[in-house]
């Protein structure tokens, strides 16, 4: 079933040597006390929990799956106990507000925790993971009463949370949802409807489950402007914080899925369940977007976690498994055959996994730091700039990293050959688990549209320009350094190409909006590569300075060179596909399909 | 669970309008009597069997899987009865030799049968599918006695066959296999060893199973030149054709796999099992290659079958499921939302599936016709040329089509969104089933090496030149036709690029053979596209001539234009990746991984 070793050295490289997070965080009053030792101690401890407690449950949880029996869901053997340990160690409250019992540590730390939890067991991690989104939505939009009732319980992990958006007839198109909320005299609502695909919607791990539910008020406008958000607890909380009466919100069944077997994906029936409004009437979608954006970044972290674990195991296998000789002559003549690591195509697959994992780590840890700036920086203009960068790049975190994760977990299977297809080895589970990350919280096609249509074209590229300025200033600063040219030249090149491609599509979209949808997916790949090229160039800069001190930096440089030689060039194809536009998609009449 | 409608019109288009198979086959004495009506009647009947008998078992078979109990394997409910019907209808013997009870029909027809069986249920189809390979190896290399004992039983389907190559420590590297064959006084051998990953290795569908086993004679040379091939029946045949004593060859366990759950993947233990040699001592690998090449083409057909079924269901869903409005304005204002078919990216995914399915059909049916020419054409030079083309392009059939199938079955899931991930809808099974096609019968990485190293560089491009001449003559003939230029120009362009890229890699390989392994996988994608561009240009030619008569041809042209605009351009990225060579793969030292 393989192994998992938390990549602490790589995480520390990104946090301390690349991003200098201590200094960045210390500039924020809320985090003035943070230091590198604290950061390292926390991630080391988190790594132990991930690798020792939940990683050993990953394969058995997949094989056993969840059990449903008349509204009751039982999680696989060991899940409940592991969650208990997680709660007792205080992990749920790591970056929660001290006003509600949280530890007040930066998002940057919570993010590092989640990388490791996701490598170890993404299906288990979704139980606490979704709570965090519910916590954030209530924290941002709840009344004081709601906050006082729920936040401390969610922060401690005693209770968990869900997001209830999807209905049988609508997923992407929330504007047509039908669940109803009838106002009661006491200010509460009775919620009636059916929600599907509710991750962690019912389970036996915590004493209460807090659902955040989208529904319509009587007479609400049609479409997305008539949706409100409600908090609907499984058990109604008593004034003393204990759980009271059962609310009629129950699990009608659980889905049988391709992957994430040990996370319960529930049909949730609301039969006049009591709920309380979060935020303004008919503005539920905005409130829910707090949660959705957090969830999208979380899905990107699932992609990173799965890429890393698949790499580690494929790498170990490639060193042990002997098969054939190197084409250029035996490398280990004393053995019956050479380890498959000698074969260039095996190295290509492993380096692809590695370059995408390390690129994603640099990028997502930087994003986490931007969120810390957005939440905690004293300077409003810094907060605003950080928020814009996070908004712009959220679809890249979600779509680019998860598409890469699916490719990479498949490389992991391919390195194992036939054994990769066999459940026992554990590699095919990573593929099945990764597949959902391209779908949920907005399919990657929807992410690509969000990037190009909403984040870039709608403000005439203003947010994109801010990120572009960072890239340009890095290019200008280091373009004169002869050693950096192998990285700076292709980075500058792709940045210019993105600018040109964006303008071209923008022009075409003025006459036909379908041009946006026709170009968006390949466009997203190209922008994703520009982002990764930027972070790989920055990592190369750090590594060049320290190259002589440690092989760690030599490996980092070798991986950077591989990225620029072998992965970035796929943009040549994507640019052409984006440029080919809508014509051949539209010319095929509907009835010809 | 979806539906399957045999694509008879498309199959007939390829056979009758594109390839003119009747006239081609009638030039062969063995098939002088064939006509279009016979072909159409056979494929129509085969389509009924596939869609009505085995398609309904596909999902239930996946869910139930095979059962193992103390060497006995039981296939899922309905599998045995379906196989009985298959045998009774005479399908196994379709293209077998009349000297052994076969119907003597062309491979072209058998190939069309297999496209449909694979769309309907690839795991079921592997039971008869592997028999055919065993039949061919015995037919080509067996003694008359062996042929008389086994061929009629395999042709009728009363007995099934397997290929036993892989062992726990060797898959790709058969040179290190350890199974032993001890000669007995009566000319037989006692075979001892353990084989793994034996598809259809044990089951309850036929009264006997005929294993073709690779093993070593005492004192045989090490490596691939010391391997011999043996036929090892589960039950020793009596002189009257009935089954006699149980041979000690048994199933030790079956694997739990990512997909093809209903095909038994067996550990086969040979405990001094009686076997008889097929072909010459120490030349077993050549004999086995007859079977292996047939199997590789068969895997390509699995890729086509899965692409087609995933397309059909995704297309149906995209027409029914309503969600959001078209970006360019509502297309069905009378409905609550537009069908998702209006979204350009959904069309992109569907057209990708369609273009790869139809391209693969044209290509593989042409390959099947080349095999008929190789086997049955009266002119030796024609037979030789056909054999060379089949040898050259077998890795493209196997790797290019199955890589596309994995991409396309994933598009099928993505079109369904969250529902695609749920087992009930059936779309995720196609992904899990498709994944093995990239691995077995030689991984796609091995296919790419076979193409570039063995098929192209080793004869200095002689075989490649033959295919290139067909492309060139098509380009020259139709380059003057103004209407064909949109297809001819990119086809001519990619052919020139392949020639140049091949020369470049050949030059680099002279100093370092690892350059072949470093370029082979992206190179394979580029050559695959050249082949598909050729067949799409040929299909466009036919469609242009008949465009005004039927929307079928307009749809064909629209799909051709999509292929050239949106899929062929991915070669721009692959060419750069191939050209980037081995440097960045080699610079990463083994210990840095």
XYZ file of C-alpha atoms in Angstrom, chain A residues 166-178 196-197 255-260 265 311 315 319 321-328 331-332 336-337 341-348 350-351 354 406 409-414 417-425 428 431-436 438-439 443-445 449 493 497 512-522 551 554-556 558-559 561-562 565-574 576-582 584-593, chain B residues 166-178 196-197 255-260 265 311 315 319 321-329 331-332 336-337 341-348 350-351 354 406 409-411 413-414 417-425 428 431-436 438-439 443-445 449 493 497 512-522 551 554-556 558-559 561-562 565-574 576-582 584-593:
250
model
C -26.680 21.017 -5.749
C -30.122 19.586 -6.507
C -30.978 16.734 -8.867
C -31.782 19.101 -11.743
C -29.110 21.727 -11.086
C -25.438 21.826 -10.252
C -23.592 24.540 -12.143
C -26.847 26.413 -12.689
C -27.857 27.327 -9.148
C -30.239 29.951 -10.534
C -32.839 27.242 -11.107
C -32.747 25.659 -7.653
C -36.092 24.833 -6.034
C -27.636 15.897 -3.714
C -23.880 15.340 -3.819
C -23.738 7.527 -3.767
C -21.542 4.761 -5.145
C -18.684 6.592 -6.776
C -15.542 6.165 -8.844
C -13.370 7.338 -5.939
C -13.296 9.060 -2.531
C -21.689 11.740 -0.657
C 5.214 10.770 -7.059
C 9.750 7.084 -7.483
C 14.243 2.573 -8.023
C 11.748 -2.596 -9.881
C 14.308 -4.012 -12.298
C 13.293 -4.575 -15.918
C 15.288 -4.367 -19.168
C 18.599 -2.597 -19.709
C 19.156 1.090 -20.385
C 19.100 1.726 -24.151
C 22.557 3.257 -23.832
C 23.825 0.687 -15.845
C 23.782 -2.049 -13.200
C 19.659 -9.272 -13.643
C 18.293 -6.047 -15.186
C 14.529 4.537 -13.334
C 17.184 4.286 -16.088
C 14.574 4.526 -18.849
C 14.181 8.096 -20.142
C 10.412 7.825 -20.411
C 10.100 6.686 -16.781
C 12.218 9.676 -15.770
C 9.980 11.901 -17.873
C 8.555 11.054 -12.559
C 9.933 14.507 -13.349
C 7.765 16.288 -9.392
C -5.031 13.679 -12.846
C -1.594 10.181 -10.729
C -1.974 8.428 -14.071
C 1.785 8.640 -14.580
C 2.070 7.000 -11.170
C -0.037 4.086 -12.391
C 1.918 3.876 -15.657
C 2.842 -0.968 -15.320
C 0.313 -3.766 -14.804
C 0.765 -3.530 -11.037
C -0.503 0.049 -11.218
C -3.912 -1.248 -12.314
C -4.148 -3.628 -9.336
C -5.896 -2.213 -6.278
C -3.443 -3.775 -3.811
C -0.604 -1.415 -4.805
C -5.044 3.393 -9.022
C -6.374 8.302 -10.007
C -9.939 7.569 -8.907
C -9.686 10.051 -6.051
C -8.107 12.726 -8.277
C -10.852 12.445 -10.888
C -13.464 14.207 -8.735
C -11.673 18.162 -11.841
C -15.441 18.121 -11.346
C -16.033 21.805 -13.148
C -12.685 22.758 -14.613
C -14.541 23.965 -17.696
C -14.801 30.353 -18.078
C 8.055 34.807 -23.883
C 2.006 35.316 -25.621
C -19.616 36.653 -30.280
C -19.530 35.702 -26.604
C -19.277 32.033 -27.557
C -15.676 32.763 -28.509
C -14.950 32.963 -24.778
C -16.304 29.454 -24.173
C -14.523 28.124 -27.246
C -11.103 29.338 -26.076
C -11.393 29.131 -22.299
C -10.076 25.627 -21.551
C -6.866 25.777 -23.621
C 22.379 18.603 -3.704
C 20.957 20.963 -7.681
C 17.859 18.760 -7.831
C 15.666 21.862 -7.703
C 17.393 20.115 -12.620
C 13.640 19.969 -12.068
C 15.187 22.908 -16.333
C 12.982 19.889 -16.997
C 12.241 22.033 -21.555
C 9.433 19.482 -21.382
C 6.254 20.857 -19.811
C 5.999 24.553 -20.665
C 6.223 23.741 -24.431
C 2.772 22.126 -24.370
C 1.503 25.719 -24.506
C 2.471 25.779 -28.201
C -0.401 23.384 -28.908
C -2.861 25.013 -26.503
C -3.232 27.158 -31.399
C -6.293 25.403 -30.042
C -7.450 28.551 -28.239
C -6.836 30.638 -31.338
C -8.828 28.244 -33.546
C -11.921 29.711 -31.909
C -15.545 28.809 -32.149
C -15.658 24.477 -36.033
C -17.635 24.051 -32.805
C -20.573 26.063 -34.089
C -20.598 24.636 -37.615
C -21.617 21.239 -36.315
C -25.378 21.538 -36.071
C -27.061 20.204 -32.939
C -28.970 17.534 -34.838
C -25.783 16.205 -36.436
C -24.389 15.150 -33.073
C 4.102 -12.297 -17.378
C 5.650 -13.495 -14.103
C 5.792 -11.652 -10.790
C 9.270 -10.286 -11.473
C 8.926 -9.690 -15.224
C 6.405 -8.168 -17.578
C 8.054 -6.073 -20.273
C 11.338 -7.910 -19.760
C 10.450 -11.455 -20.810
C 14.135 -12.233 -21.178
C 14.358 -12.862 -17.440
C 11.407 -15.227 -17.108
C 11.888 -18.341 -14.968
C 0.474 -13.547 -13.310
C -1.945 -11.133 -14.991
C -6.702 -9.697 -8.918
C -8.830 -6.822 -7.654
C -8.450 -4.164 -10.286
C -9.321 -0.603 -11.219
C -11.498 -1.793 -14.098
C -12.452 -4.754 -16.343
C -7.135 -11.672 -14.175
C -19.455 9.483 -27.057
C -23.998 13.165 -26.637
C -28.932 17.056 -25.501
C -29.527 17.975 -19.569
C -30.453 21.638 -19.295
C -28.152 23.971 -17.382
C -27.332 27.674 -17.869
C -27.868 29.740 -21.006
C -25.613 29.937 -24.034
C -23.058 32.747 -23.571
C -24.314 34.274 -26.800
C -27.935 34.356 -25.555
C -31.082 29.211 -27.498
C -34.193 27.596 -26.001
C -35.866 26.803 -17.886
C -32.306 26.632 -19.251
C -24.927 21.048 -25.882
C -25.030 24.827 -26.504
C -21.831 25.401 -24.517
C -18.756 25.550 -26.766
C -16.607 23.560 -24.358
C -19.163 20.742 -24.194
C -19.159 20.669 -27.999
C -15.366 20.586 -27.936
C -18.082 15.738 -27.798
C -16.370 16.563 -31.087
C -16.323 11.855 -32.245
C -8.590 7.428 -22.075
C -13.833 8.424 -21.812
C -12.760 11.138 -19.386
C -14.492 13.737 -21.564
C -17.404 11.751 -17.494
C -16.792 15.503 -17.622
C -20.387 16.645 -14.439
C -20.904 15.247 -10.929
C -23.141 12.509 -12.317
C -20.196 11.257 -14.367
C -18.386 10.330 -11.146
C -21.361 8.294 -9.881
C -21.259 4.589 -10.771
C -24.974 4.392 -11.554
C -24.649 6.437 -14.762
C -16.862 6.245 -14.964
C -12.624 5.363 -17.810
C -11.646 2.514 -15.497
C -11.939 -0.016 -18.301
C -9.997 2.193 -20.728
C -7.105 2.671 -18.307
C -5.799 -0.888 -18.736
C -2.706 1.895 -22.080
C -0.854 -0.716 -20.044
C 2.675 -0.316 -22.165
C 2.165 2.652 -24.434
C 5.688 3.744 -23.562
C 9.837 2.758 -28.335
C 2.725 20.066 -43.332
C 7.468 17.759 -39.887
C 23.263 8.362 -27.491
C 20.562 5.695 -27.720
C 18.769 7.241 -24.732
C 17.693 10.005 -27.117
C 15.272 7.469 -28.614
C 13.630 6.813 -25.252
C 13.556 10.514 -24.441
C 11.659 11.416 -27.628
C 9.565 8.317 -28.251
C 6.307 9.125 -26.439
C 5.733 12.634 -27.849
C -26.526 15.637 -43.745
C -22.059 17.506 -43.809
C -21.523 16.179 -40.288
C -18.509 14.218 -41.512
C -17.730 19.418 -39.902
C -15.981 16.778 -37.803
C -12.705 20.516 -39.918
C -12.860 20.271 -36.127
C -8.584 23.024 -36.249
C -8.584 21.670 -32.716
C -6.833 18.302 -32.374
C -4.011 18.166 -34.915
C -2.496 21.403 -33.461
C -1.508 19.587 -30.248
C 1.425 18.310 -32.335
C 2.992 21.774 -31.995
C 3.613 21.049 -28.318
C 4.639 17.413 -28.805
C 8.908 20.645 -29.045
C 8.829 18.078 -26.274
C 10.331 15.427 -28.549
C 12.975 17.839 -29.744
C 13.948 18.822 -26.186
C 15.656 15.435 -26.004
C 17.338 13.633 -23.167
C 17.028 17.401 -18.749
C 16.075 13.769 -18.089
C 19.676 12.678 -17.686
C 20.853 15.680 -15.659
C 18.684 14.663 -12.748
C 20.872 12.183 -10.902
C 19.272 8.967 -9.680
C 19.859 9.807 -6.035
C 18.151 13.181 -6.408
C 14.814 11.560 -7.186
